mmCIF file of C-alpha atoms and ligand atoms in Angstrom:
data_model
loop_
_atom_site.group_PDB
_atom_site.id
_atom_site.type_symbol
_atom_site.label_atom_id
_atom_site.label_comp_id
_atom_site.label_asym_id
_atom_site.label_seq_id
_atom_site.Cartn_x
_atom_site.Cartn_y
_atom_site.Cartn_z
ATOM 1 C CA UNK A 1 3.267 -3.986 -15.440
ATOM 2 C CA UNK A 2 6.156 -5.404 -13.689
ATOM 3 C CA UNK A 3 9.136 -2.264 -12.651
ATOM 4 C CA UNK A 4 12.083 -3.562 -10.562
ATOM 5 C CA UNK A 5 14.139 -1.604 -7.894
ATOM 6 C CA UNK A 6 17.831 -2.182 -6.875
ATOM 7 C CA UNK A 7 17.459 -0.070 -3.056
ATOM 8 C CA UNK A 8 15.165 1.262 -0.725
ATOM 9 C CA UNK A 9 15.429 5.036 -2.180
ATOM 10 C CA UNK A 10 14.439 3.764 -5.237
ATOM 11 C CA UNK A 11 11.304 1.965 -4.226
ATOM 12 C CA UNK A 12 10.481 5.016 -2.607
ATOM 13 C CA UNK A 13 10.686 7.067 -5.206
ATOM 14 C CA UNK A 14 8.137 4.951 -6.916
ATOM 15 C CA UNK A 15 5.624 4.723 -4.593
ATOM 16 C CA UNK A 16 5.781 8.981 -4.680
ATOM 17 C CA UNK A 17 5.220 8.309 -8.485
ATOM 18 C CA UNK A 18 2.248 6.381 -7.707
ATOM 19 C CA UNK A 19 0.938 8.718 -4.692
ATOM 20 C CA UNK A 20 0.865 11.514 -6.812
ATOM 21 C CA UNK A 21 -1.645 10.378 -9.379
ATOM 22 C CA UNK A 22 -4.137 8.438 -6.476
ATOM 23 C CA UNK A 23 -7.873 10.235 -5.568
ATOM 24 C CA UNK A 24 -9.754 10.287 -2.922
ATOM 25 C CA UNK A 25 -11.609 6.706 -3.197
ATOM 26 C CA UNK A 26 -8.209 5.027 -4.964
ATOM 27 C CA UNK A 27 -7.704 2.054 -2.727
ATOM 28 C CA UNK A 28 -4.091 0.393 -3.420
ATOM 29 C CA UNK A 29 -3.865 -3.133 -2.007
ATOM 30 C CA UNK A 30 -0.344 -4.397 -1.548
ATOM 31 C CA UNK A 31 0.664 -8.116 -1.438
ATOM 32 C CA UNK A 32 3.748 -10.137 -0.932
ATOM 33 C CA UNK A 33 5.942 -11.483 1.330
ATOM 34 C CA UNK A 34 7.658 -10.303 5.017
ATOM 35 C CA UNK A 35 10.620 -7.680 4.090
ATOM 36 C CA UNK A 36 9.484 -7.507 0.114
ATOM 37 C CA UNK A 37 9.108 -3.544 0.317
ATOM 38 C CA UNK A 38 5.849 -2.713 0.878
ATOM 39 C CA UNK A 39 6.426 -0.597 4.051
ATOM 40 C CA UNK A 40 8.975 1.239 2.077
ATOM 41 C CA UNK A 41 6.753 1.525 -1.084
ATOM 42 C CA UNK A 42 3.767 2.876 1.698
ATOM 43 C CA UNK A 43 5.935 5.605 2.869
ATOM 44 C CA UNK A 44 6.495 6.794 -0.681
ATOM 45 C CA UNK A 45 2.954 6.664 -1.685
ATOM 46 C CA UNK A 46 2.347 8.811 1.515
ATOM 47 C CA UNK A 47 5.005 11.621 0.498
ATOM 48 C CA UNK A 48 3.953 11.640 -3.070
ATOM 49 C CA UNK A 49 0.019 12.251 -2.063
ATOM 50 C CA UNK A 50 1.520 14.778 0.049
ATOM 51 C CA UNK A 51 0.503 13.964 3.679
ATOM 52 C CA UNK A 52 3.187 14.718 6.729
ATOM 53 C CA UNK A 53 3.892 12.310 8.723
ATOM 54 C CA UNK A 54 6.672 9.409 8.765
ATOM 55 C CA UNK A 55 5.304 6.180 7.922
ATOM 56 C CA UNK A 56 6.070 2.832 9.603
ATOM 57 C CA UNK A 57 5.072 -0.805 10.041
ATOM 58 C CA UNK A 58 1.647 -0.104 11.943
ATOM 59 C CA UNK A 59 2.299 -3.671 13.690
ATOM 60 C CA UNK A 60 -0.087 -3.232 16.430
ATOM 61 C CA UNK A 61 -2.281 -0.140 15.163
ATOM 62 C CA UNK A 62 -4.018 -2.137 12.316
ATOM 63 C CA UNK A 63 -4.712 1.670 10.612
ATOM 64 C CA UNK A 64 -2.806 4.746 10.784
ATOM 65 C CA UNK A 65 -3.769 8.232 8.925
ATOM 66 C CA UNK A 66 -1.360 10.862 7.552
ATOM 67 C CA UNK A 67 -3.192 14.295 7.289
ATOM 68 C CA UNK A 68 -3.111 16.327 4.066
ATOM 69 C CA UNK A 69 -4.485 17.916 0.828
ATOM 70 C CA UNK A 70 -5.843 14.295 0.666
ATOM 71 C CA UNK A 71 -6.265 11.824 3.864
ATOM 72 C CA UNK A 72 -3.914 8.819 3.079
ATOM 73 C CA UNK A 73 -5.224 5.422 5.743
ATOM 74 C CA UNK A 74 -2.398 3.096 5.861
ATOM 75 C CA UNK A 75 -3.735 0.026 6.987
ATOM 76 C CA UNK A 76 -1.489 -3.490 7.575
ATOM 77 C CA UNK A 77 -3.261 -6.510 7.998
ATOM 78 C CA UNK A 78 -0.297 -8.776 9.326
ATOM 79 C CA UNK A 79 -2.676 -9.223 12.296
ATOM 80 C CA UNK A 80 -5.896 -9.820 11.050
ATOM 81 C CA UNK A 81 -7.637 -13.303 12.176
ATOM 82 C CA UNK A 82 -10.633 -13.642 10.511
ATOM 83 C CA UNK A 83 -11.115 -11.865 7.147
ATOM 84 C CA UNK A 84 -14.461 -10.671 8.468
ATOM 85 C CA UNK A 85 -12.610 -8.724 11.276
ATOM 86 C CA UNK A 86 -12.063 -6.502 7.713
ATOM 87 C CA UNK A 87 -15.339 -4.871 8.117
ATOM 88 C CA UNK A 88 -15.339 -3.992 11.908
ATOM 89 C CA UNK A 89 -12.364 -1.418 10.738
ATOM 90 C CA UNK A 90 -14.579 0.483 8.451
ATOM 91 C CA UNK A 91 -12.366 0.642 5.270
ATOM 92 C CA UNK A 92 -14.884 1.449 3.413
ATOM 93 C CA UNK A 93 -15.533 4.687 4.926
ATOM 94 C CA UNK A 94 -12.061 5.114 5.358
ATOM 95 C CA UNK A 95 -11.154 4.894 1.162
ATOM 96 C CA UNK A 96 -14.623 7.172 0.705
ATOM 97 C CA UNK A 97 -13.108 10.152 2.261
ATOM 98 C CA UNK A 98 -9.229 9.369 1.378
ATOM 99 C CA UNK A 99 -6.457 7.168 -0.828
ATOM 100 C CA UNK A 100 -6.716 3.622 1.058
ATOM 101 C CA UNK A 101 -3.153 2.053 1.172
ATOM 102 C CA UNK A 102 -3.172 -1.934 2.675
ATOM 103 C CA UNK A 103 -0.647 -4.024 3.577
ATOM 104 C CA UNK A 104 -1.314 -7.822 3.175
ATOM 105 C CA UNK A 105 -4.421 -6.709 1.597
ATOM 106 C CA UNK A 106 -4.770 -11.015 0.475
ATOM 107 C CA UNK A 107 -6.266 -11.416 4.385
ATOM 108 C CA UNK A 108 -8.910 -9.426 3.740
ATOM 109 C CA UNK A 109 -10.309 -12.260 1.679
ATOM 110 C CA UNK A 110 -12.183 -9.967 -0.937
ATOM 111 C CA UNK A 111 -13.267 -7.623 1.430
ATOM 112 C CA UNK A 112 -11.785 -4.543 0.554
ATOM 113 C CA UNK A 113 -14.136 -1.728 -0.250
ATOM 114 C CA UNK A 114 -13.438 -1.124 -3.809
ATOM 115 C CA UNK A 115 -11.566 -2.582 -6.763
ATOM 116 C CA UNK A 116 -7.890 -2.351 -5.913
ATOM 117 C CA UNK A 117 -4.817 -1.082 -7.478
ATOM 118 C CA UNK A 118 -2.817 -3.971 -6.796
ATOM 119 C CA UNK A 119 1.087 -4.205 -6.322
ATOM 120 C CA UNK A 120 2.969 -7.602 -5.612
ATOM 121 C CA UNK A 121 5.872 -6.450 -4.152
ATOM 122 C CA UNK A 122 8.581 -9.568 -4.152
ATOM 123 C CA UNK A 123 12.382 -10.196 -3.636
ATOM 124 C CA UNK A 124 14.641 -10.256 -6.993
ATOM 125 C CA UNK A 125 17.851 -11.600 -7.532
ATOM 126 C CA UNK A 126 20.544 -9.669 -5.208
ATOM 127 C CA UNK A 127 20.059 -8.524 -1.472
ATOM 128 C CA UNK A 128 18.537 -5.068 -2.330
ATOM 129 C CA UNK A 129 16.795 -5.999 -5.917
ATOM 130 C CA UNK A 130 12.900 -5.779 -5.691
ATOM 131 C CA UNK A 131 10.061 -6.547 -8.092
ATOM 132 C CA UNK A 132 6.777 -4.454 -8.076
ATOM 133 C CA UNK A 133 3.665 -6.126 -10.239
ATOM 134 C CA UNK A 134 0.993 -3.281 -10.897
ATOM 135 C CA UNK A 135 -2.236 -3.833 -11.456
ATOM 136 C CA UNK A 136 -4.349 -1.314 -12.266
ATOM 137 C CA UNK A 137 -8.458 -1.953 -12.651
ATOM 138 C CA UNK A 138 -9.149 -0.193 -16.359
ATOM 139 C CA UNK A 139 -11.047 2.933 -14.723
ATOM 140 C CA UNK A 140 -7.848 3.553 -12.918
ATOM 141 C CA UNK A 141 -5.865 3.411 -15.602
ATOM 142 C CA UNK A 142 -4.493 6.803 -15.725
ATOM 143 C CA UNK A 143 -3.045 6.005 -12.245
ATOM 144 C CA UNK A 144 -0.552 3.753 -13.552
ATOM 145 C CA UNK A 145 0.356 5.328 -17.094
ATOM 146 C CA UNK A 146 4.270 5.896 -17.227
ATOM 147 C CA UNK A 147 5.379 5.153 -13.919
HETATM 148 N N1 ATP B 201 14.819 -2.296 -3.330
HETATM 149 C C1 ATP B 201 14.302 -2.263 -2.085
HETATM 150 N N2 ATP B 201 13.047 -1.793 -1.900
HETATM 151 C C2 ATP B 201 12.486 -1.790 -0.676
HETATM 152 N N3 ATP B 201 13.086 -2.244 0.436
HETATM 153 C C3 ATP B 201 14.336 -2.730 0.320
HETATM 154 C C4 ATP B 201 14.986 -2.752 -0.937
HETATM 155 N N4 ATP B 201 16.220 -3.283 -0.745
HETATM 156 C C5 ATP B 201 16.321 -3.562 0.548
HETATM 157 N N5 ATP B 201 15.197 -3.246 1.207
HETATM 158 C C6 ATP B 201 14.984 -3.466 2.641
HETATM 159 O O1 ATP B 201 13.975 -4.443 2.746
HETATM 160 C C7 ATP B 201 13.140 -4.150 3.839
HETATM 161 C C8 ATP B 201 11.704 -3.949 3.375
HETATM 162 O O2 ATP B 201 10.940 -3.786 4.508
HETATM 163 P P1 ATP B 201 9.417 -3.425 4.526
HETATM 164 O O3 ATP B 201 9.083 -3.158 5.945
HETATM 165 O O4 ATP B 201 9.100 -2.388 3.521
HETATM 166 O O5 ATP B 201 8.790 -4.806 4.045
HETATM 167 P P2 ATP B 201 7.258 -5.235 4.135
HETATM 168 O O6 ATP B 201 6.942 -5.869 2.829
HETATM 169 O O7 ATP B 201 6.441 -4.079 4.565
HETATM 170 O O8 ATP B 201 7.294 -6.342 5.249
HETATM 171 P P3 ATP B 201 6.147 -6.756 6.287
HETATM 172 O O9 ATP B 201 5.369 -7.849 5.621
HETATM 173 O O10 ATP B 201 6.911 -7.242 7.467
HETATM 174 O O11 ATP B 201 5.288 -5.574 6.587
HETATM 175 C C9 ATP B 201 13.684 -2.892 4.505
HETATM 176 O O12 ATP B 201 14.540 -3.276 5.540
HETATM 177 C C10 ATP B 201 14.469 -2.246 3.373
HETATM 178 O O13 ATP B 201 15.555 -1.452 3.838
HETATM 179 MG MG1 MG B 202 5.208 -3.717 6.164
#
């Protein structure tokens, strides 16, 4: 499913869309390139699980965690070196006990805990037009319907 978004608000407001249906134990792996949106879709997906907290680029943190009815780990692996380095952080007991968010989710290499809800965040055709590619493994499916 591809959706498209024409400003920041916008993208937002989809990742809340998305937030709002994830589990505990829904990991959502988020690809594409520097400045595509997936910051800005992470924040959303934060809000719409309901956890507090603002979320930013967590450049030098690799993982940050927003308390709330359900943990959300947001976890950017700009920095990553080795794909094994994946499994020192402990995602997978991170997405057993809340929704797993990653950024540049590709350098884990096939590490990540779980199959992945997977968004491809990418530039479109105008300063502020985005593209969002969702895909959704079939057990998840309900996660995705209508957004
Ligand atoms: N439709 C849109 N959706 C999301 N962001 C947009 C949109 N239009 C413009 N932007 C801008 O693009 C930038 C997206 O930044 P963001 O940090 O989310 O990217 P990123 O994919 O996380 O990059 P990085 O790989 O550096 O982590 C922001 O400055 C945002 O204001
Ligand atoms: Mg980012």
């Amino acid at each position: 499913m591809r959706l498209a978004t024409s400003s920041p608000s916008e993208t937002e407001a989809l990742g809340r869309r998305l937030g709002g249906r994830l589990r505990a134990g829904d990991v959502v792996a988020l690809l594409g390139p520097l400045g595509a949106g997936k910051t800005v879709l992470a924040r959303g997906i934060v809000e719409g699980a309901g956890a507090r907290g603002t979320v930013a680029s967590p450049s030098f943190v690799i993982v940050r965690e927003y308390a709330g009815p359900v943990r959300v780990y947001h976890a950017d692996l700009y920095r990553l070196e080795r794909p094994a380095e994946v499994v020192e952080l402990g995602l997978d007991e991170l997405a057993a006990e809340g929704i797993l968010v990653v950024e540049w989710a590709d350098r884990a290499g096939g590490l990540l805990p779980r199959p992945a809800i997977t968004v491809v965040c990418d530039f479109g055709e105008g300063e502020t037009a985005r593209t969002f590619t969702v895909e959704v493994p079939p057990a998840l499916a309900d996660r995705a319907a209508d957004l």
